[in-house]
Tab-separated table of C-alpha atoms and ligand atoms in Angstrom:
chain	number	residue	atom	x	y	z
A	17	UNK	CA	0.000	0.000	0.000
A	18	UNK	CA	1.285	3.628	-0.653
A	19	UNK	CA	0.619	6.589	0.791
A	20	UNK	CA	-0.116	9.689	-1.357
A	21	UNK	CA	1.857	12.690	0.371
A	22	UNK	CA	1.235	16.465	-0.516
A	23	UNK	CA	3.858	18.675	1.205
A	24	UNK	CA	3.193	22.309	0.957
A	25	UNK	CA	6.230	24.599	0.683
A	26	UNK	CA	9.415	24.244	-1.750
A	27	UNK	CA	11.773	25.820	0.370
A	28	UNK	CA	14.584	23.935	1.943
A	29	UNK	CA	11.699	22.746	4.265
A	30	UNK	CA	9.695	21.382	2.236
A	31	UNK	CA	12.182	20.366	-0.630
A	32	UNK	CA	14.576	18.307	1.854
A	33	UNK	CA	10.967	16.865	3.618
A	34	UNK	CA	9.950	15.686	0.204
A	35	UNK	CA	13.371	14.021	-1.134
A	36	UNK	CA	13.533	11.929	2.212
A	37	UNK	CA	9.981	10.557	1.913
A	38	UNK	CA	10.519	10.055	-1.689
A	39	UNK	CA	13.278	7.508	-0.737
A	40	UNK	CA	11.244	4.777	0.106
A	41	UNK	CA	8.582	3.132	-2.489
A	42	UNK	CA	5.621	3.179	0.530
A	43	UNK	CA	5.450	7.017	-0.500
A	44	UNK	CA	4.193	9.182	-3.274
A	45	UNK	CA	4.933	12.678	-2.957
A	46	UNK	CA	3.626	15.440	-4.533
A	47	UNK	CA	4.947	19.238	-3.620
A	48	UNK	CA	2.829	22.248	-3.847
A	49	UNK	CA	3.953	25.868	-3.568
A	50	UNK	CA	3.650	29.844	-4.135
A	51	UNK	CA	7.044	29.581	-4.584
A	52	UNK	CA	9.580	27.654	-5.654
A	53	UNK	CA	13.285	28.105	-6.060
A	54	UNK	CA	14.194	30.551	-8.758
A	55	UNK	CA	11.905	32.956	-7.271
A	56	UNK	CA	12.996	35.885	-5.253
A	57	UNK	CA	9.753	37.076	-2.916
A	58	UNK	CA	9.605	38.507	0.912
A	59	UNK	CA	7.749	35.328	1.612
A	60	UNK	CA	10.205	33.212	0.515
A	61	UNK	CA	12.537	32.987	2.706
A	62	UNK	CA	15.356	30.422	1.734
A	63	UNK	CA	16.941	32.123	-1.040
A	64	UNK	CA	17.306	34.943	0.649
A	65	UNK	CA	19.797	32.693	3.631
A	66	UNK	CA	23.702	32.906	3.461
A	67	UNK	CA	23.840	30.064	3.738
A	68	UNK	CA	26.120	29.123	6.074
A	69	UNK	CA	26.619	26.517	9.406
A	70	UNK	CA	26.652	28.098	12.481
A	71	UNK	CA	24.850	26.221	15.423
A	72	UNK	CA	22.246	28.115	16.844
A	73	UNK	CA	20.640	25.516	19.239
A	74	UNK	CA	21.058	25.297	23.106
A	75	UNK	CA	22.345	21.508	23.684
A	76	UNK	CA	19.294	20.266	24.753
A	77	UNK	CA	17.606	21.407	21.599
A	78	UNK	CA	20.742	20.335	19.189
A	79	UNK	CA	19.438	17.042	17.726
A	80	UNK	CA	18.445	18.836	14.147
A	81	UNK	CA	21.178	20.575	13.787
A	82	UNK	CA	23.415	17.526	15.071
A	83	UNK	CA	21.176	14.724	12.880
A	84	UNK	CA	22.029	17.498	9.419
A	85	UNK	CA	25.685	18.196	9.942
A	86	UNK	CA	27.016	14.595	8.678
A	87	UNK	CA	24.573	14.656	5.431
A	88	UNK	CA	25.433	18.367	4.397
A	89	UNK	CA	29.407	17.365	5.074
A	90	UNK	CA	28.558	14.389	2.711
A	91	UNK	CA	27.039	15.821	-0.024
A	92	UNK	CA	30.024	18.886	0.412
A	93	UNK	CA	32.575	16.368	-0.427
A	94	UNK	CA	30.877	14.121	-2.826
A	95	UNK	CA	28.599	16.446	-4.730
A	96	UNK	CA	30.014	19.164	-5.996
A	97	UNK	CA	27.257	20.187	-8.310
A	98	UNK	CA	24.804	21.029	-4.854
A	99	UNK	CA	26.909	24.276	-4.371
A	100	UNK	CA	28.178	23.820	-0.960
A	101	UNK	CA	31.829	24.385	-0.608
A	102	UNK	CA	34.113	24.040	3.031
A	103	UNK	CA	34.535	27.110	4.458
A	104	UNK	CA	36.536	28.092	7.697
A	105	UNK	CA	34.306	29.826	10.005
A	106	UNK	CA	35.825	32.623	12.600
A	107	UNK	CA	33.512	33.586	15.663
A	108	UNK	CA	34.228	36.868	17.722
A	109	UNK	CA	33.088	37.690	20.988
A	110	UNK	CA	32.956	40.686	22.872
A	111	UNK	CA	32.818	40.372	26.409
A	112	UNK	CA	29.720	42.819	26.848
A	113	UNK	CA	27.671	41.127	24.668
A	114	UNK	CA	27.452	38.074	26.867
A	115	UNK	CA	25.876	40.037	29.660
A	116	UNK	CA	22.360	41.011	28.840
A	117	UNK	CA	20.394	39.407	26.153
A	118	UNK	CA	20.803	39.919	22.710
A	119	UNK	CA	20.899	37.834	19.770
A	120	UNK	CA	18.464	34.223	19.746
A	121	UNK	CA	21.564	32.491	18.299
A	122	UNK	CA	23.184	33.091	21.327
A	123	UNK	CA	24.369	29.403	22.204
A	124	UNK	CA	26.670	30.215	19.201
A	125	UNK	CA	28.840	32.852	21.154
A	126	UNK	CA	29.449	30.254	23.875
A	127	UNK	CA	32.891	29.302	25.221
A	128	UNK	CA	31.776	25.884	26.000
A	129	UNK	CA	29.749	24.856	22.797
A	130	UNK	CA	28.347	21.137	21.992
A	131	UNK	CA	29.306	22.121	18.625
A	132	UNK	CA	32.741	21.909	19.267
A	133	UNK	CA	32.955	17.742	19.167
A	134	UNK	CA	30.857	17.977	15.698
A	135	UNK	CA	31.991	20.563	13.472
A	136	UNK	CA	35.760	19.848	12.497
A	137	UNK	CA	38.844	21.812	13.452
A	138	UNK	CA	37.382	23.558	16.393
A	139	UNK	CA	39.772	25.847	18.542
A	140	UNK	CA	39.509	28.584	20.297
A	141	UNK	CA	41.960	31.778	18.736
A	142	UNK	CA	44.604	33.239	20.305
A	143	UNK	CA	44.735	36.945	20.906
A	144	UNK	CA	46.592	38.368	18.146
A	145	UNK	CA	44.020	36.689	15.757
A	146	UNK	CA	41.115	38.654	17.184
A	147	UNK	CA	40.022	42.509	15.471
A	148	UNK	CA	39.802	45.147	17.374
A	149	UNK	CA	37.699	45.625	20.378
A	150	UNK	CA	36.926	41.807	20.449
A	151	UNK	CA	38.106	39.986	23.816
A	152	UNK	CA	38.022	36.302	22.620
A	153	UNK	CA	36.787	33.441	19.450
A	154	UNK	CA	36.920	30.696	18.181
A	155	UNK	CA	37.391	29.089	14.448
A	156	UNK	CA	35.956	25.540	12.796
A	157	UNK	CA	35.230	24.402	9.975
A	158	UNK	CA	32.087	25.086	8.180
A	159	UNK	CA	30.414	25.405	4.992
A	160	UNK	CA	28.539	27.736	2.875
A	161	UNK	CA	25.876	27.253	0.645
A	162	UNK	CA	24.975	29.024	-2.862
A	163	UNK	CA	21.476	28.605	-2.035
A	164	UNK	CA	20.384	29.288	-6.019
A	165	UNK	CA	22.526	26.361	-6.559
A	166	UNK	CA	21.442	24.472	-3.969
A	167	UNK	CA	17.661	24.431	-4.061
A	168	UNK	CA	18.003	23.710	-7.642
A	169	UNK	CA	20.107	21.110	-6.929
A	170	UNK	CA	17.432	19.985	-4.021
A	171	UNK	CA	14.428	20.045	-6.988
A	172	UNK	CA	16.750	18.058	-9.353
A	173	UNK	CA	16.964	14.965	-6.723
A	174	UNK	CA	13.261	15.127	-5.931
A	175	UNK	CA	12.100	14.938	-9.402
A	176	UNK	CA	14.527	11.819	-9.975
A	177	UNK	CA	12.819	10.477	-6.940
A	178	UNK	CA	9.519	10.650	-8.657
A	179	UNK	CA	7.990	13.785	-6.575
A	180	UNK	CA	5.716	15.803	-8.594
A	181	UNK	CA	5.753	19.699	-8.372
A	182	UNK	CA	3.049	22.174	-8.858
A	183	UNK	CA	2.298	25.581	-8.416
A	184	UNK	CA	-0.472	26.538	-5.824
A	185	UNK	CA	-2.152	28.866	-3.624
A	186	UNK	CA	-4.533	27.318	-0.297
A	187	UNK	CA	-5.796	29.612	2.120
A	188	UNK	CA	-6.841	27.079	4.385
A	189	UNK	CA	-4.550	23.394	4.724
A	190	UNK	CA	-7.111	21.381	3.801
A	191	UNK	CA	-7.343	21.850	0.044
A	192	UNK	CA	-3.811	19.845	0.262
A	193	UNK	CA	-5.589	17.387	0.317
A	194	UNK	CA	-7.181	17.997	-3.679
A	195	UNK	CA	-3.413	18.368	-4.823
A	196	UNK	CA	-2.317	14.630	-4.975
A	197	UNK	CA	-0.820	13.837	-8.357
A	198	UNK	CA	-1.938	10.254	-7.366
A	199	UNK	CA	-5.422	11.680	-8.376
A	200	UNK	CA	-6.528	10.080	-5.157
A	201	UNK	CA	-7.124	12.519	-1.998
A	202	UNK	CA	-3.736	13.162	0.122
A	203	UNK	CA	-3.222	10.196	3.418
A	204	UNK	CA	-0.916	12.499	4.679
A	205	UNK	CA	-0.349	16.437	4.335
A	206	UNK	CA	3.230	17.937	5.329
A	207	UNK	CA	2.664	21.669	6.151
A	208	UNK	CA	6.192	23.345	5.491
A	209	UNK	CA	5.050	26.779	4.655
A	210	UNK	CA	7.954	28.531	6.826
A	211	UNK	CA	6.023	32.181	7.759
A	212	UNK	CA	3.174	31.117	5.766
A	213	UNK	CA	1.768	28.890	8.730
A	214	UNK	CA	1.296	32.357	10.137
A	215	UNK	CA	-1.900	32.882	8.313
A	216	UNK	CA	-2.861	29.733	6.633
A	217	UNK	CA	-5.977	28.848	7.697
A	218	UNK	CA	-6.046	25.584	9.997
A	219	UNK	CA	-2.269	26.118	10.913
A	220	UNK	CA	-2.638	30.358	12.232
A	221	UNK	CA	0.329	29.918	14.478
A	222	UNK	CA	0.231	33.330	16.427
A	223	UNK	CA	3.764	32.513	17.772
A	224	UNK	CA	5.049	33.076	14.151
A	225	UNK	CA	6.729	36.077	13.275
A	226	UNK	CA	9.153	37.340	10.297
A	227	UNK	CA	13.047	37.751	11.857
A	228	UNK	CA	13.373	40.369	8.921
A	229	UNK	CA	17.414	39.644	7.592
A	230	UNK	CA	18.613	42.538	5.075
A	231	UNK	CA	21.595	41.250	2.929
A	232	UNK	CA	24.056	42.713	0.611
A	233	UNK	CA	26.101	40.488	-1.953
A	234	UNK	CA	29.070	41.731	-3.677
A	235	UNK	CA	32.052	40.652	-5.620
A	236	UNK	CA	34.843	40.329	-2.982
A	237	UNK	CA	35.476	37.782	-2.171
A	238	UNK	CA	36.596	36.882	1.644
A	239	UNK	CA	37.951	33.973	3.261
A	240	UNK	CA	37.374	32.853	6.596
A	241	UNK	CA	33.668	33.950	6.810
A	242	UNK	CA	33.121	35.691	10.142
A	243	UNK	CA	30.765	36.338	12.725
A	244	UNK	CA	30.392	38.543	15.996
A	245	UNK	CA	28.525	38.765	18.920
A	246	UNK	CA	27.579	42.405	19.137
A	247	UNK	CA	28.001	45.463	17.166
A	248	UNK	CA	27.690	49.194	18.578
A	249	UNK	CA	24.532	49.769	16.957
A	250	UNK	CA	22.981	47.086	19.146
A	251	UNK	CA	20.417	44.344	18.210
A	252	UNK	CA	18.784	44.503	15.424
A	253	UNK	CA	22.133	45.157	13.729
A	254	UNK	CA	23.854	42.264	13.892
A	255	UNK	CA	27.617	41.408	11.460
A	256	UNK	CA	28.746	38.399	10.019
A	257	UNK	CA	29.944	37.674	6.380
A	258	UNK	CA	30.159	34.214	3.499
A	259	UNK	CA	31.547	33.297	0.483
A	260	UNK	CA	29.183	31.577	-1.358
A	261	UNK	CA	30.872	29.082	-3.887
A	262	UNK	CA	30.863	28.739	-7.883
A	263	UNK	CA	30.759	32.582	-8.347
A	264	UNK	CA	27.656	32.980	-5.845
A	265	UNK	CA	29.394	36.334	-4.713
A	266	UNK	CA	29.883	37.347	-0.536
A	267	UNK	CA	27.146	37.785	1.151
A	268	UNK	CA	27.335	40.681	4.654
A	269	UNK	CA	24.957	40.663	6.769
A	270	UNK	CA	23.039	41.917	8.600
A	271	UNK	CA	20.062	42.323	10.676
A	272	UNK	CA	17.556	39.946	13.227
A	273	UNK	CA	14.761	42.289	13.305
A	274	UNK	CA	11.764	40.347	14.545
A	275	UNK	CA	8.371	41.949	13.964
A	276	UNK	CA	9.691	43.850	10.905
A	277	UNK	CA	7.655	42.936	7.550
A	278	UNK	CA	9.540	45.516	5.585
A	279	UNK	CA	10.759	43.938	2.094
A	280	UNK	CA	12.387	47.173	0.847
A	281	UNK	CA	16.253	47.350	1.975
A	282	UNK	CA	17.099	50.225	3.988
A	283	UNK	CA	19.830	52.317	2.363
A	284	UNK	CA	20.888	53.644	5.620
A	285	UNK	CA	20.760	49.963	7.318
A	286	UNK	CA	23.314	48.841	4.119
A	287	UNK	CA	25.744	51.144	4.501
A	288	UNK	CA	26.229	50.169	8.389
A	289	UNK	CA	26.476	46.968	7.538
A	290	UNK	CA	29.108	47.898	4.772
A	291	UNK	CA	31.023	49.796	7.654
A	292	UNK	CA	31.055	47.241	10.065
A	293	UNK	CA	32.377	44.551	7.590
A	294	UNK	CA	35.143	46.977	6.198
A	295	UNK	CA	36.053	47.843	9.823
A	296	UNK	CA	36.168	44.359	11.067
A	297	UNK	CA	37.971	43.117	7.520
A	298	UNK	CA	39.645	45.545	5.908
A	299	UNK	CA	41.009	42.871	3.229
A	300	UNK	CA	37.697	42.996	1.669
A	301	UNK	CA	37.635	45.988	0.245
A	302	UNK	CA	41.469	46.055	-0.085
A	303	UNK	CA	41.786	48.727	2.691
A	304	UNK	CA	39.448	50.941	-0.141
A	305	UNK	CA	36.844	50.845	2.543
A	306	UNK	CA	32.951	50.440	1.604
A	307	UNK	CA	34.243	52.452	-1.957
A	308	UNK	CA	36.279	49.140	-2.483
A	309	UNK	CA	32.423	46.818	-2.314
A	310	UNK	CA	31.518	46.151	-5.255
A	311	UNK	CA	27.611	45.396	-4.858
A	312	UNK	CA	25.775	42.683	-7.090
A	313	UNK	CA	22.139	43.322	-5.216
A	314	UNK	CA	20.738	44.628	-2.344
A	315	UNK	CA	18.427	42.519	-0.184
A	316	UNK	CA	15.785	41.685	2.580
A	317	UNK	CA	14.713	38.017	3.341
A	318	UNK	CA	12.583	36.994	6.681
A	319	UNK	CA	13.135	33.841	8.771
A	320	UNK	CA	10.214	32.258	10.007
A	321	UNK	CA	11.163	32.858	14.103
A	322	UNK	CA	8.621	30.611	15.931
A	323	UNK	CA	8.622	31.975	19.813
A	324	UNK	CA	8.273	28.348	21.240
A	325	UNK	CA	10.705	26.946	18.660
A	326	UNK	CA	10.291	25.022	15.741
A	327	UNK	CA	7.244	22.756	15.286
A	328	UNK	CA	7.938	19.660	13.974
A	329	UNK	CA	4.421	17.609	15.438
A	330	UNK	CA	1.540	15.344	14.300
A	331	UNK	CA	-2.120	16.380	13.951
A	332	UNK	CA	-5.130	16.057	12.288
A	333	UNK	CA	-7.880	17.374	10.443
A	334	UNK	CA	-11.386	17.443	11.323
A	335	UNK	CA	-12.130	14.868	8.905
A	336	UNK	CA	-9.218	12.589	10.142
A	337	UNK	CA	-6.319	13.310	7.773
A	338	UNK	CA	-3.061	13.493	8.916
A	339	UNK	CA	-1.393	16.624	9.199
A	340	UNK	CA	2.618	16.490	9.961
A	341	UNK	CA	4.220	19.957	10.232
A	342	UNK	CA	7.909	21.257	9.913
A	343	UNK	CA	8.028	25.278	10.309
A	344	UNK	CA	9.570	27.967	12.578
A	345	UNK	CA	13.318	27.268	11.929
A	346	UNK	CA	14.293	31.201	11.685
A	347	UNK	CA	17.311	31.317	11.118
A	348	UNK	CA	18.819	27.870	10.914
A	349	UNK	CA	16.538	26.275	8.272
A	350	UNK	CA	19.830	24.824	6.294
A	351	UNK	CA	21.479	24.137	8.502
A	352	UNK	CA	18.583	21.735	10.736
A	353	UNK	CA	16.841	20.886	7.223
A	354	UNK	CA	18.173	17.022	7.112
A	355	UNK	CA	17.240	16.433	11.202
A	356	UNK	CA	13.796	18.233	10.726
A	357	UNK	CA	12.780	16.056	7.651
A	358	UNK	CA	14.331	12.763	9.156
A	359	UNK	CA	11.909	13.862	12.377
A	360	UNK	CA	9.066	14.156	9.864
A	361	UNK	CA	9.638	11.202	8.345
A	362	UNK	CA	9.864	9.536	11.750
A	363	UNK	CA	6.240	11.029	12.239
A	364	UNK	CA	4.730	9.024	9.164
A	365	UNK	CA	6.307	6.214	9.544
A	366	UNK	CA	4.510	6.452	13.158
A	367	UNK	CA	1.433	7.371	11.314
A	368	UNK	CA	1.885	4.014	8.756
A	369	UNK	CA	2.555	1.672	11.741
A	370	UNK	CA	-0.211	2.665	13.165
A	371	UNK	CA	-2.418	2.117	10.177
A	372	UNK	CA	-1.163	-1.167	10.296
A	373	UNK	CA	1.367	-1.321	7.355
A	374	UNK	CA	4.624	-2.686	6.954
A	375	UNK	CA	7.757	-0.688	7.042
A	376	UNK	CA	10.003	-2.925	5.281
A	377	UNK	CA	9.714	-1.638	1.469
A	378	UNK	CA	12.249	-1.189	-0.709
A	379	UNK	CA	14.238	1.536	-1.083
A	380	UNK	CA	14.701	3.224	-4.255
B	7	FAD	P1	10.417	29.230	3.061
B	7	FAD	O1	11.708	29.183	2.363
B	7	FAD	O2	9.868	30.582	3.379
B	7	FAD	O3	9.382	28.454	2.159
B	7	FAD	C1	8.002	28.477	2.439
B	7	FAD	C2	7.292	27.798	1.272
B	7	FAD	O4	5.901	27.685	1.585
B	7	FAD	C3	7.373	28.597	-0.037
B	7	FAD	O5	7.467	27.726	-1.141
B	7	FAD	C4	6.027	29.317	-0.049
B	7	FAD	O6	5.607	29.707	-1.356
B	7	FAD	C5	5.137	28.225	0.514
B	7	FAD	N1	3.859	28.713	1.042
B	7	FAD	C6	3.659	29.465	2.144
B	7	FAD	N2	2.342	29.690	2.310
B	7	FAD	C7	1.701	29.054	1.278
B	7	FAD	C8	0.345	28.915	0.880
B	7	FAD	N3	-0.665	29.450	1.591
B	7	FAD	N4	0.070	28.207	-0.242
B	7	FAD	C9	1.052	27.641	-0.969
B	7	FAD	N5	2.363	27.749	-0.641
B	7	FAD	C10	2.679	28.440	0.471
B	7	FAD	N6	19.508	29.452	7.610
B	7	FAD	C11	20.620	28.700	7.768
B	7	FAD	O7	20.540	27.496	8.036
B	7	FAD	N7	21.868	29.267	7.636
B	7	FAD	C12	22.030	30.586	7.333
B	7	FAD	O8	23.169	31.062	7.184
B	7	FAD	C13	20.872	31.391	7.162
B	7	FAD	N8	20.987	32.702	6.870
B	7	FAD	C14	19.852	33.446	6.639
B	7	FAD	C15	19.987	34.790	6.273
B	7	FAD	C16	18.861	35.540	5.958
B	7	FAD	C17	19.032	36.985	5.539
B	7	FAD	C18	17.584	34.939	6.023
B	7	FAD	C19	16.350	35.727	5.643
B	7	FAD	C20	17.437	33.621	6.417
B	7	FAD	C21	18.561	32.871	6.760
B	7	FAD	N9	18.471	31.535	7.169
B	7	FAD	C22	19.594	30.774	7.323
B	7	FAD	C23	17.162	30.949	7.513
B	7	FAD	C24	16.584	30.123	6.393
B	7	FAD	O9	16.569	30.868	5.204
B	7	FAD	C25	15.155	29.712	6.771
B	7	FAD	O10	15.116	29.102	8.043
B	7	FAD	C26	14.621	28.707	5.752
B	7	FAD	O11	14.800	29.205	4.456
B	7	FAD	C27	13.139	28.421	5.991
B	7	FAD	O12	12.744	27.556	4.958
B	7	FAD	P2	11.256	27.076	4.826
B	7	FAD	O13	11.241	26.109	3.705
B	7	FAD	O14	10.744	26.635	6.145
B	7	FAD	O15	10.444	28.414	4.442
């Protein structure tokens, strides 16, 4: 027996959700979206990401981030084509920053991180490697992602796979059901609408809101990427930088402005941003300063920040259909995208025992 599948959302949600069900035969998947990669829109948010590596989670909470690491290493080093190169990644602290609250990626900054035993190459820096006005940091290894590349990439496997893609628009999560390719209503819907699940009607998740991230990409290119725990124009502002692979460009960032729905980048936001990189990394710019940027685009993405943390949980509908969510990663959807969609599929395989099927099919 198979199940027919619609997941809503083709963002890294919903596209890494979809390729993992699609691995076994017991599943037929069919995605439906607003968007899907190749479109740039303020309520899509995964093009918009770095996108780099850079725990986020408290320990406790660390399992998606923990279960994705060894996948996104793997397909690093064995598939070039995804766009995801190896990329050393330098953390600054400032001492004052660790005082009050400030940033949700917090754990990040922490002297003591669980990351430390997963992502390679950890150390902590001595001083003379730290900038200015920074009193300690660390380095690892990372990655970064050219996220055009990538979701592509993502779309490409699915469609080998067999999943079925289609262009839609529900206002409540019900008519996911009508969107089967199978031709037969949906067993199980897989709501990975990111911010969507704000509104969508069924899901209205008041603890949603946008974590509004504005972006610049340019030309120069910059190696280790960095990131700091504070800058002197206090949260929102926030400064780290990436150098996407393949001629993706370097992204600086940046902002975590949650509540703020604005898609238009602020001019005077950008050239902070500009400042802070140049001041932190003169090399950049070749000690030209911001005049030494040379800007490919302008930008303003926004996570989908979930208060209570992401929601990756069973339900139902009033008329009995299974509902499986995966939303409210903010500002680590990459980088927990392989945990999150092995937890859903943990959830319908749950759902399938339960119905009394077998889980032994074959793999394809
Ligand atoms: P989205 O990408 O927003 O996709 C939602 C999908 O649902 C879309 O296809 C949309 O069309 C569809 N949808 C929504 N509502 C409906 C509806 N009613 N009907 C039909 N379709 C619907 N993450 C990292 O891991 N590392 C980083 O370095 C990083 N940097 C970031 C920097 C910035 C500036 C930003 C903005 C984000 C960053 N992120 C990063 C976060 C990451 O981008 C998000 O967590 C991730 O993209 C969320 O993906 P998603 O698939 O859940 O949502």
């Amino acid at each position: 027996m198979t199940n027919a599948i619609v997941v809503v959302g083709a963002g890294v949600s919903g596209l890494t959700t979809a390729l993992l069900l699609s691995k076994s035969n017991a599943n037929v998947v069919t995605i439906i979206a607003k968007h899907m990669p190749g479109d740039y829109d303020i309520e899509y948010a995964s093009p918009w990401a770095g996108a780099n590596f850079l725990p986020m989670s408290t320990r406790e909470n660390s399992r998606w981030e923990r279960r994705t690491w060894p996948e996104i290493k793997r397909i690093t080093e064995e598939v070039p084509e995804a766009g995801i190169h190896f990329q050393t990644s330098r953390i600054f602290r400032r001492d004052k920053d660790m005082e009050g609250p400030s940033c949700p990626s917090d754990p990040m900054f922490d002297h003591d991180p669980w990351f430390q035993s997963v992502l390679p190459d950890y150390k902590e820096l001595d001083a003379a490697s730290l900038p200015a006005g920074h009193d300690s940091g660390c380095e690892f290894t990372s990655v970064c992602i050219n996220t055009a590349m990538y979701l592509q990439w993502l779309v490409g496997q699915c469609i080998k796979n067999g999943v079925v893609l289609k262009r839609a628009v529900i206002s409540h999560i019900r008519e996911a059901k009508n969107y089967s390719h199978t031709g037969k209503p949906a067993d199980i819907i897989v709501n990975a609408t990111g911010l969507g699940s704000l509104k969508l009607g069924g899901v209205e998740d008041q603890a949603m809101a946008p974590s509004r991230g504005q972006i610049i990409l340019v030309r120069n290119e910059l190696h280790p990427m960095i990131t700091t725990s504070g800058t002197e124009e206090g949260l929102p502002e926030i400064l780290y930088t990436m150098q996407r692979p393949a001629g993706g460009g370097t992204i600086l960032g940046g902002t975590y402005d949650i509540g703020n729905w604005e898609s238009v980048p602020d001019p005077n936001i950008a050239l902070r941003i500009m400042r802070r990189v140049v001041e932190v990394c003169p090399e950049i710019a070749g000690g030209k300063g911001i005049d030494g940027l040379s800007v490919i685009r302008h930008g303003a993405g926004l996570r989908p920040y979930r208060k209570t943390g992401v929601r990756v949980e069973r339900g139902k509908l009033d008329d009995g259909t299974h509902i499986v969510h995966n939303y409210g990663h903010a500002g680590w959807g990459y980088q927990g995208s392989y945990g999150c969609a092995e937890g859903v599929v943990e959830l319908v395989n749950a759902i399938r025992e339960e119905n009394g099927e077998s889980l032994v099919t074959e793999p394809k």
